[in-house]
Coordinates of C-alpha atoms and ligand atoms in Angstrom, one line a residue:
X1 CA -2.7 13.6 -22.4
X2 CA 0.6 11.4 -23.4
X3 CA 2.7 10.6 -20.9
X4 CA 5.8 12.7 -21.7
X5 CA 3.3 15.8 -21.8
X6 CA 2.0 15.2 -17.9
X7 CA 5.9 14.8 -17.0
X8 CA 6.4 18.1 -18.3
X9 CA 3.7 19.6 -17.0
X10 CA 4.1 18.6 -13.6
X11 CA 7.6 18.9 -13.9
X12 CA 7.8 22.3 -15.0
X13 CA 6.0 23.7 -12.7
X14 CA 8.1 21.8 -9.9
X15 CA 11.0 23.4 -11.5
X16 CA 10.0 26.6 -11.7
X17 CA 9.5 26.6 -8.1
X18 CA 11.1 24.7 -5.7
X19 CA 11.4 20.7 -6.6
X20 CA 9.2 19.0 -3.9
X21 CA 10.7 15.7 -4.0
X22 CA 7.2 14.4 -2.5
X23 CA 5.6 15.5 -6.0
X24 CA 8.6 14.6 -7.8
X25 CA 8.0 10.9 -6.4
X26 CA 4.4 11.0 -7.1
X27 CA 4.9 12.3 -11.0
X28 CA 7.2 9.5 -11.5
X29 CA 4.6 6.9 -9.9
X30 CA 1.9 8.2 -12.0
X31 CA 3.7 7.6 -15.5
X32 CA 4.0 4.1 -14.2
X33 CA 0.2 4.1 -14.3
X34 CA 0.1 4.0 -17.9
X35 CA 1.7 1.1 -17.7
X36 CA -0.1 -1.1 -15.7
X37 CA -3.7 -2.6 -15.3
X38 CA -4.0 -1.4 -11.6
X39 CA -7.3 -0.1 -10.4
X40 CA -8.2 3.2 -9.2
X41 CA -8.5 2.0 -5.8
X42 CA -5.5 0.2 -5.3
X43 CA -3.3 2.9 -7.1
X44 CA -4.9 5.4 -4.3
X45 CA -3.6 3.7 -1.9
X46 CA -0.1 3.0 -3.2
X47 CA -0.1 7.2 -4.1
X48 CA -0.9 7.6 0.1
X49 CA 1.8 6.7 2.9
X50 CA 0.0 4.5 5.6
X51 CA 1.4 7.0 8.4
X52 CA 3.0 9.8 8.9
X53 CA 4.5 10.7 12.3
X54 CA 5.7 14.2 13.4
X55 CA 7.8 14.7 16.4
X56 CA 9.1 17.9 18.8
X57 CA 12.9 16.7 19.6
X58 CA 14.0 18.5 22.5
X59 CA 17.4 18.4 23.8
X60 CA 19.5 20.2 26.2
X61 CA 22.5 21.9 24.7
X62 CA 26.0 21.6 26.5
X63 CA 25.7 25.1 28.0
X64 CA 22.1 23.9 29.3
X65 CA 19.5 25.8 26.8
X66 CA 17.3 24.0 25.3
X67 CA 16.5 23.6 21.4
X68 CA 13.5 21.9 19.8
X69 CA 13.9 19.9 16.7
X70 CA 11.2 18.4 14.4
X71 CA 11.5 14.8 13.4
X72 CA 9.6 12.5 11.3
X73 CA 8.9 8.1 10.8
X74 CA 7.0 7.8 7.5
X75 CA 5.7 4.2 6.7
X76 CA 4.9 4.3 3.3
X77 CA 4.2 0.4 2.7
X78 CA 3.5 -2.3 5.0
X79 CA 2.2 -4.7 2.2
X80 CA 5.5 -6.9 1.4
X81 CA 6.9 -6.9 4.5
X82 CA 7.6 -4.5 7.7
X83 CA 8.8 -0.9 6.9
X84 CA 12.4 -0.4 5.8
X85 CA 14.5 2.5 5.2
X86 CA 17.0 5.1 6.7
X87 CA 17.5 8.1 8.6
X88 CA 18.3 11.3 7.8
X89 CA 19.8 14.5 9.9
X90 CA 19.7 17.3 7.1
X91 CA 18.7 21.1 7.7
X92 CA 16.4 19.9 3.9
X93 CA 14.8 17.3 6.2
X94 CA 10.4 18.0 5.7
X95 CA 7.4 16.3 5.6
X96 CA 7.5 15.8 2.2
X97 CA 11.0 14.9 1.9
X98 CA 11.1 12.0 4.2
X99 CA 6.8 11.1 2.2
X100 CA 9.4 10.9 -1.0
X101 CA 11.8 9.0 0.3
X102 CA 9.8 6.3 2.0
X103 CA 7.8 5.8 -0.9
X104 CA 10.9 5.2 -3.0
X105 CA 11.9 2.7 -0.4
X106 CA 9.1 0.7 -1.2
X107 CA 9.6 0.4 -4.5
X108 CA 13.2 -0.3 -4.0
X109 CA 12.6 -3.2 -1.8
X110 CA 10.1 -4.9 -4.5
X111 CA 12.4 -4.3 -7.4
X112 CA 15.3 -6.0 -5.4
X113 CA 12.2 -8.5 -4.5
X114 CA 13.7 -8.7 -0.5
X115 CA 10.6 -8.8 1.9
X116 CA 10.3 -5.4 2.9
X117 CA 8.0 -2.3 2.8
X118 CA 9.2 1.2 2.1
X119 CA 9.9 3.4 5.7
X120 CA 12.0 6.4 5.8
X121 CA 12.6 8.7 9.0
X122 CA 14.5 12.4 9.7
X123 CA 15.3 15.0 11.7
X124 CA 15.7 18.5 10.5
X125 CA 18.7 19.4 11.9
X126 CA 22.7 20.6 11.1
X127 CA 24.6 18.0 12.6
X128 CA 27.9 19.4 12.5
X129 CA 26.4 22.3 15.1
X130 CA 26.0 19.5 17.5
X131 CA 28.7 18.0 20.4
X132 CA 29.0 14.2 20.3
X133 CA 26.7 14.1 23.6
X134 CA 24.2 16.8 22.1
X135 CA 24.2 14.2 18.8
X136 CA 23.3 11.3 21.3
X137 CA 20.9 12.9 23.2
X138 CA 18.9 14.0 20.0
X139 CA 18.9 10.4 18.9
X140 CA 17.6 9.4 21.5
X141 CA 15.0 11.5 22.3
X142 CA 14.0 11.3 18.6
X143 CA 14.1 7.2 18.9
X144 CA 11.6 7.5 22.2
X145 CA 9.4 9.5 20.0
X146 CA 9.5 7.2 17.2
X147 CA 9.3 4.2 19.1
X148 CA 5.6 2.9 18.9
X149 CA 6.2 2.9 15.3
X150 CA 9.3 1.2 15.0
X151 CA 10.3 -2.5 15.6
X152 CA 12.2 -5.7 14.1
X153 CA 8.4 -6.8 12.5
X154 CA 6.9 -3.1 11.9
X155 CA 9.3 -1.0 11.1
X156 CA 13.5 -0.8 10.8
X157 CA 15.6 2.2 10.7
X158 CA 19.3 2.3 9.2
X159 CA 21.9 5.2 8.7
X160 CA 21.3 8.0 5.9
X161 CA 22.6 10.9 5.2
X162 CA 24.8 12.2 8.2
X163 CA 23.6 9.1 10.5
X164 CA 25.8 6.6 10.9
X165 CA 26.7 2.9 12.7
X166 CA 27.4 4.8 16.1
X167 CA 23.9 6.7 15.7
X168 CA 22.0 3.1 15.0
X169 CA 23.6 1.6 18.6
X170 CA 22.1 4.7 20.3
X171 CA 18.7 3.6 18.6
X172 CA 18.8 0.0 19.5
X173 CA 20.0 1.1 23.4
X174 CA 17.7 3.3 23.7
X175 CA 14.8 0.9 22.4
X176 CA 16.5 -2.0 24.5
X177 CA 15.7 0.1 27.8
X178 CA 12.6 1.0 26.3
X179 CA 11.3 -2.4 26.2
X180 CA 13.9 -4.3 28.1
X181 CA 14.2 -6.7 25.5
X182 CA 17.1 -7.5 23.6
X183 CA 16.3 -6.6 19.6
X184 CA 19.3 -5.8 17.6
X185 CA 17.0 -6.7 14.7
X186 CA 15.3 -2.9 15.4
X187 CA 17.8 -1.1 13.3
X188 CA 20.3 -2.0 10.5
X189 CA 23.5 -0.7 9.9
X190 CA 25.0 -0.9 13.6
X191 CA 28.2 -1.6 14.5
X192 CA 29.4 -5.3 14.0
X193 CA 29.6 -5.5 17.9
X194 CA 25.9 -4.5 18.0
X195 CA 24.8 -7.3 15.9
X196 CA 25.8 -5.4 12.7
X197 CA 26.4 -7.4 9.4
X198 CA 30.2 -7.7 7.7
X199 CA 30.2 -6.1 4.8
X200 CA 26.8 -3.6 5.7
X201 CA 28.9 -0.6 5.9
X202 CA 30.5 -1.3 2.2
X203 CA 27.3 -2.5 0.6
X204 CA 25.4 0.6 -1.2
X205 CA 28.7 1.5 -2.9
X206 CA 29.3 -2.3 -3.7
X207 CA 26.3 -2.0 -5.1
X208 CA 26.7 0.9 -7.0
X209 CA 30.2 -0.8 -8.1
X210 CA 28.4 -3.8 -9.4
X211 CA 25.4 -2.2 -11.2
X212 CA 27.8 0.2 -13.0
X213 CA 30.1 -2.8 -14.0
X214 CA 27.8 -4.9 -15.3
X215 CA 25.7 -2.2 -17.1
X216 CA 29.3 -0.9 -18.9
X217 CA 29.4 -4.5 -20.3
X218 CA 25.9 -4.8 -21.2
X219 CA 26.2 -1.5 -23.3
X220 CA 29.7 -3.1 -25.3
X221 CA 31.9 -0.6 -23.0
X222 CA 35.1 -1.5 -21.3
X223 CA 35.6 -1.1 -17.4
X224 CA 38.8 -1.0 -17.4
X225 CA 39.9 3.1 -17.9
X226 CA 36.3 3.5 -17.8
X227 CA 36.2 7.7 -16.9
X228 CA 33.8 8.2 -13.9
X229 CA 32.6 11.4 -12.1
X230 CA 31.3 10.7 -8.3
X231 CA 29.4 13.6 -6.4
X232 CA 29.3 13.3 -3.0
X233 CA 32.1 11.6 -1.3
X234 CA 30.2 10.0 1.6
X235 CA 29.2 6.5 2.3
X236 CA 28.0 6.2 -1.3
X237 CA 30.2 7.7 -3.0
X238 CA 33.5 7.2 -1.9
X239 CA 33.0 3.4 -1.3
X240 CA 31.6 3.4 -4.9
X241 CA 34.6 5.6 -6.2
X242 CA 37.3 2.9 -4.5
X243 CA 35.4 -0.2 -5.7
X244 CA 34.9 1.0 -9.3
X245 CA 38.9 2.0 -9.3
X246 CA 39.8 -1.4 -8.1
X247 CA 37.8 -2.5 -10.7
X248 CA 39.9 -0.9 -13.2
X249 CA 38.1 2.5 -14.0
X250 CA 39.3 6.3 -13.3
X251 CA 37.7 8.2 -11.1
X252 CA 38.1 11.7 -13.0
X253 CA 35.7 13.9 -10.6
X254 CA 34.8 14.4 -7.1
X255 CA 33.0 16.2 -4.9
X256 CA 31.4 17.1 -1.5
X257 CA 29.8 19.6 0.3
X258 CA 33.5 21.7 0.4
X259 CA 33.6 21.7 -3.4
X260 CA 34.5 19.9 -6.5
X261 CA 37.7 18.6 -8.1
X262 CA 39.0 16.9 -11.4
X263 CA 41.8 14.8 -11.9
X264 CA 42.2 14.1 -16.0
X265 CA 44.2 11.2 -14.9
X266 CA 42.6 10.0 -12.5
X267 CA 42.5 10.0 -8.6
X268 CA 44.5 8.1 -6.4
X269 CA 41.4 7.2 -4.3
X270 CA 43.2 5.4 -1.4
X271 CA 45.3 8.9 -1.0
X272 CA 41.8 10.8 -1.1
X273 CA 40.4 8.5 1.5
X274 CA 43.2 8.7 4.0
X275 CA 43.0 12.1 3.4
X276 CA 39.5 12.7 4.5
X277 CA 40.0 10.6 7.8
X278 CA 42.0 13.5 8.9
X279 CA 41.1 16.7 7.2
X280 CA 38.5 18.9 8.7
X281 CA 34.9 17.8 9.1
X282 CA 36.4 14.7 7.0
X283 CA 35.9 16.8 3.9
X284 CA 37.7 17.2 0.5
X285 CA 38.7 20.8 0.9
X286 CA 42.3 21.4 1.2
X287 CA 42.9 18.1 -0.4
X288 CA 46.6 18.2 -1.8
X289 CA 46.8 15.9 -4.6
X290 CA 48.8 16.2 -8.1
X291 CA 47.0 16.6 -11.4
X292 CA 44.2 18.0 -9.8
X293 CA 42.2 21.5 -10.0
X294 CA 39.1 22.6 -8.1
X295 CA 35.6 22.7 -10.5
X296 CA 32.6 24.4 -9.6
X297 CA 29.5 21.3 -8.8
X298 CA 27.7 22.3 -11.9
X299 CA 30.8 21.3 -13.6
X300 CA 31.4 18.3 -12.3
X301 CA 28.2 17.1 -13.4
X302 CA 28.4 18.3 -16.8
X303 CA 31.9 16.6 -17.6
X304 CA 33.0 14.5 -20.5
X305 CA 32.8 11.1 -19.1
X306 CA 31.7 8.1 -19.5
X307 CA 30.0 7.3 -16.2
X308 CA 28.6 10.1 -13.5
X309 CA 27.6 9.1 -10.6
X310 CA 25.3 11.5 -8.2
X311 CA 26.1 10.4 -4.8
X312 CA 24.7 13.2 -2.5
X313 CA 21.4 14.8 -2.4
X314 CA 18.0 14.5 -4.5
X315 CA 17.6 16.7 -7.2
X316 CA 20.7 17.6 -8.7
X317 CA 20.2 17.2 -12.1
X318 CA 17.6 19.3 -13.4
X319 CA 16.0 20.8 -16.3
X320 CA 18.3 23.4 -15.8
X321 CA 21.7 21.1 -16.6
X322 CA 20.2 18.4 -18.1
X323 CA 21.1 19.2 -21.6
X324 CA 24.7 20.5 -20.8
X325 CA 25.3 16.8 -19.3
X326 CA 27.8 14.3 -21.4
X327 CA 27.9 11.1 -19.6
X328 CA 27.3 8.7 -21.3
X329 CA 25.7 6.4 -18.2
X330 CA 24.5 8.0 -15.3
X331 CA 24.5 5.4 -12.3
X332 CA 22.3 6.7 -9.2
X333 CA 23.9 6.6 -5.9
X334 CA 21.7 8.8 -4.2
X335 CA 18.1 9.0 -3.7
X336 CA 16.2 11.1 -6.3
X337 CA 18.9 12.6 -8.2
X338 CA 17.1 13.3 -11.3
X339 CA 14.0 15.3 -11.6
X340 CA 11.3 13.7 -14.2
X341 CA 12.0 16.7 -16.3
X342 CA 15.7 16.2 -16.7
X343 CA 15.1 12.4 -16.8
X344 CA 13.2 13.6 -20.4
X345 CA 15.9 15.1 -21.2
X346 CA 18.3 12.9 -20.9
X347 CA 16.1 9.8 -22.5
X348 CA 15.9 11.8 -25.8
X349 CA 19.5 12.5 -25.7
X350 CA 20.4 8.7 -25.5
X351 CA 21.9 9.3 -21.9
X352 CA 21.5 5.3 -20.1
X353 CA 19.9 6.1 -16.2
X354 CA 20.2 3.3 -13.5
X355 CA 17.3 4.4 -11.5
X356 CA 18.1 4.9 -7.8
X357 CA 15.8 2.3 -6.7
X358 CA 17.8 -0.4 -8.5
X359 CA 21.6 1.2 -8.5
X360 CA 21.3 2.2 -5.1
X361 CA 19.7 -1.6 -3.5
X362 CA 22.6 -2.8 -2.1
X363 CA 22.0 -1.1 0.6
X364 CA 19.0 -2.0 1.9
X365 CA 19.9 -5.7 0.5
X366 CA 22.8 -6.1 3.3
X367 CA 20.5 -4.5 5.8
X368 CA 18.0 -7.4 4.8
X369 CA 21.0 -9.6 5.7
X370 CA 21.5 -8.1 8.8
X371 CA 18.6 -8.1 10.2
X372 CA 18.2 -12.1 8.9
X373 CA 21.4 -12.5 11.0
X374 CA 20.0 -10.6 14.0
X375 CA 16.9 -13.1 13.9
X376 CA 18.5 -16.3 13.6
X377 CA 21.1 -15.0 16.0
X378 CA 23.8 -16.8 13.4
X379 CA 25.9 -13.8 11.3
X380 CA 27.6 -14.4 8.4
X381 CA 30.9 -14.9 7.1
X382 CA 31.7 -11.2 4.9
X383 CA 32.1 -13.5 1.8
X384 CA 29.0 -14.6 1.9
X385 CA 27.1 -11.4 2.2
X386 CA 29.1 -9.9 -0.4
X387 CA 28.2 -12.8 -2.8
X388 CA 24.3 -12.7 -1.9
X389 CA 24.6 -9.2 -2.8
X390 CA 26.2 -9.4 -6.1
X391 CA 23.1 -12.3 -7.0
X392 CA 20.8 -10.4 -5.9
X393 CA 21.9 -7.0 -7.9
X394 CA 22.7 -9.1 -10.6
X395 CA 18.9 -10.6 -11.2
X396 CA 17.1 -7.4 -10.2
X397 CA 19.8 -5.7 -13.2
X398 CA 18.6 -8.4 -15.3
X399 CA 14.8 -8.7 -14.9
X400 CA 14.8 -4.3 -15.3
X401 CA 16.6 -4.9 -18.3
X402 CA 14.7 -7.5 -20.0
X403 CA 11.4 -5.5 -19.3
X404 CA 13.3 -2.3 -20.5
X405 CA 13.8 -3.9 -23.9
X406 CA 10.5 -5.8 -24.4
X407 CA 8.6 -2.5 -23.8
X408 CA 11.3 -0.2 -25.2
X409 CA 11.1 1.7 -22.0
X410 CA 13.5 3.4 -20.1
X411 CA 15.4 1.7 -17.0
X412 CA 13.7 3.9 -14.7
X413 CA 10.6 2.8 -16.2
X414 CA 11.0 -0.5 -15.8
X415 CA 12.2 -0.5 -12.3
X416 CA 9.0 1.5 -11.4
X417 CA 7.1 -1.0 -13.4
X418 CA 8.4 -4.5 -11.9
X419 CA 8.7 -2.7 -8.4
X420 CA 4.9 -0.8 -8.5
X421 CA 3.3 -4.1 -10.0
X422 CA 4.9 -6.1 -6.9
X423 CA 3.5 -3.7 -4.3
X424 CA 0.0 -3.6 -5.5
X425 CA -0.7 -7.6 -6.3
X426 CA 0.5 -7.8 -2.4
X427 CA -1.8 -5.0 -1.5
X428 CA -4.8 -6.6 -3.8
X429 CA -3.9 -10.2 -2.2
X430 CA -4.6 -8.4 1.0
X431 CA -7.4 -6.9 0.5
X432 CA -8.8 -3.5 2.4
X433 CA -9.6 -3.8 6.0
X434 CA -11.9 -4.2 7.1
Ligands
NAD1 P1 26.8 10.8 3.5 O1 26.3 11.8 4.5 O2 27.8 9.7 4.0 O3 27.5 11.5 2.3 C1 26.8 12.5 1.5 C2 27.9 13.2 0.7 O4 27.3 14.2 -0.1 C3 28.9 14.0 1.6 O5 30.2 13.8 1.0 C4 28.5 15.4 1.4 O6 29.5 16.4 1.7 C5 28.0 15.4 0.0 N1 27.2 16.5 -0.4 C6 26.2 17.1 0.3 N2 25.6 18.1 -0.4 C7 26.4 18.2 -1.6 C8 26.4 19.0 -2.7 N3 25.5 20.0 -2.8 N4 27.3 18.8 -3.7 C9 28.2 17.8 -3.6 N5 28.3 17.0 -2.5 C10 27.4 17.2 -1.5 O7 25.5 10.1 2.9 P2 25.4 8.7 2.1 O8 25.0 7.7 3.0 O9 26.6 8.5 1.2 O10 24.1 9.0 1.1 C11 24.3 9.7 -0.1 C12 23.0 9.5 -0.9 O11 22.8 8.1 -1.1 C13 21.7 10.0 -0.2 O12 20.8 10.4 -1.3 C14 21.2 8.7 0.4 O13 19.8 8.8 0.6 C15 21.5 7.7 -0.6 N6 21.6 6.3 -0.1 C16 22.4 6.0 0.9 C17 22.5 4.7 1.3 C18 23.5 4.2 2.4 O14 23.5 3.0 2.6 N7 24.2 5.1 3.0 C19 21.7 3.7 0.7 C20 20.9 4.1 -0.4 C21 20.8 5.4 -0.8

């Protein structure tokens, strides 16, 4: 069967349903297959997580009942390096979410060629229904019950969606009196006075910023008045959004959980920004700014622009608005965006995708930084993180590219290709134990 017909296949019936972004990970792993020379064996073992860990999360509310959670450490990968990747306090959080997510670490980590495997951890959960001390004691009760998986040479955690610096100090406490050892090198993304890195907080959306740049001038286009849609105004995004304006282009769209809103002219980013420090739950809604009227989400994603940038959840951009989209360059923030059905789609209609696991490295790239820093016990001047990150983006950019035009593949091809091929010489170099 031809490759595009298995993606539609699968896809189809994903979409019909609901997406399972386990499967939807899978699908895309399996077109890579065609690709490569890798055995049967080895590409078994690269389809399979090496563990999955389900946890009850118990905590006491502030009025003294008690609510059980379920939480989850996948290790995808151990074969480059210890696991890597974040975690996530969603009500979407399952099984096969966090499976999808750690698997795309993986190959995230061997496109951007750092020395890590592919991890990813969650709690399924609504954050915003918990008190400060409720938040901190479900973090730590969750880190206790991930804790004989994780570790600065098995496995590190960092922030995702709705976790943040202040979360990542609870986990390296709570492992610290765990083990009554000093490891800051446990988690990445803490706070600088924790052992965090300068420039960590900044670095997916730098990231983002750089990979958008430098695929604009690759493609003949000009940054500067460059029309850009963001969705999702979080970390991500509305680090991305501030960078790319400094850089000269006009953020036309945003959007967050609240709702969406477009701005022909372009926003004033550093008014948006101070006014989500304040404003409710730190969200758009309410935001007063000239030139501006609110969209529905669909619309966002479907505007006349010239880059759109999903920076929220996976799977928002589907079969379903695929065709109505008119970006010209879609540069993913977030993890999974695009389902394989939309992503055919899109290729036939020209549309340019920077895969997540390249667009979105930056990242896990400072968090390799970091937690370098936290072993040497010698951190880093911001200037210097910020320039190993641009290097590093900038040749992972380029080898994806080159292999995207010798094989007249897609980006997202290539950046499965170059990442998957990584994984499984390590894993064949290995060998199977015993
Ligand atoms: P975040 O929690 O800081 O922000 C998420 C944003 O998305 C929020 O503004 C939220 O309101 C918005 N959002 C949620 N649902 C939405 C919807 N249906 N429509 C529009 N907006 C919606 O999270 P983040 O850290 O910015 O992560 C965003 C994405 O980027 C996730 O997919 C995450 O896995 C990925 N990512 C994050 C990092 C990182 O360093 N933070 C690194 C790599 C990838």
């Amino acid at each position: 069967m031809a490759i595009q017909d298995t993606a539609r296949m699968v896809s189809e019936r994903i979409e019909t349903t609901e997406i399972n972004p386990y499967e939807m990970m899978l699908q895309q792993l399996d077109l890579v297959r065609e690709y490569t020379d890798i055995s049967d064996g080895i590409w078994q073992i690269l389809r399979t997580p090496e563990r999955t860990l389900e946890v009850s999360v118990p905590i006491v509310r502030d009025d003294g009942s008690i609510e059980v959670f379920t939480g989850y450490r996948v290790q995808h990968s151990s074969a480059r390096g210890p696991c890597k990747g974040g975690i996530r306090f969603h009500p979407g959080v399952t099984a096969d979410e966090v499976k999808a997510l750690a698997g795309w670490m993986t190959w995230k980590c061997a496109v951007v060629n750092i020395p890590y495997g592919g991890g990813k951890g969650g709690i399924s959960c609504e954050p915003s229904r918990f008190t400060i001390s409720e938040l901190e004691r479900l973090t730590r009760r969750y880190t206790a019950m991930i804790y004989p998986l994780i570790g600065a040479r098995r496995d590190i955690p960092a922030p995702d969606v709705n976790t943040n610096a202040q979360i990542m100090n609870w986990i390296v406490d709570t492992a610290q009196l765990l083990s009554g050892e000093s490891t800051p090198g446990i988690v990445t993304g803490k706070s600088i006075e924790m052992g965090g890195a300068l420039g960590r907080h900044e670095a997916t959306g730098r990231g983002v910023m750089f990979t958008t740049l430098s695929v604009l001038q690759r493609l003949g286009m000009d940054a500067e008045g460059a029309s850009v849609a963001v969705q999702g105004f979080g970390n991500v995004g509305s680090i991305a959004a501030r960078l790319l304006r400094e850089a000269g282009a006009k953020i036309v769209a945003i959007s967050d959980v609240s709702g969406a809103f477009h701005c022909p002219t372009g926003f004033n980013i550093d008014q948006v920004l101070e006014y989500v420090k304040v404003s409710p739950g730190h969200l758009l809604a309410g935001l007063p700014h000239g030139g501006m009227e609110e969209i529905s989400s669909d619309a966002l994603l479907t505007l006349d622009v010239d880059v759109l940038i999903p920076a929220a959840l996976e799977a928002q951009i589907t079969a379903r608005n695929a065709d109505a989209i008119r970006a010209r360059v879609i540069v993913e923030g977030a993890n999974g965006p695009t389902t394989p059905e939309a992503d055919l789609i899109l290729g036939e209609k020209g549309t340019v995708i920077v895969p997540d696991i390249l667009a979105n490295a930056g990242g896990v790239i400072c968090s390799y930084f970091e937690w370098v820093q936290n072993i040497q016990c010698f951190p880093w001047e911001e200037e210097e993180t910020n320039q190993r990150l641009g290097k590093i983006m900038q040749r992972a950019l380029r080898e994806v590219w080159r292999l995207a035009e010798e094989r007249q593949i897609s980006l997202r091809l290539a950046a499965f290709i170059l990442g998957v091929e990584r994984v499984a010489t390590a894993v064949q170099l290995r060998g199977v134990f015993p």
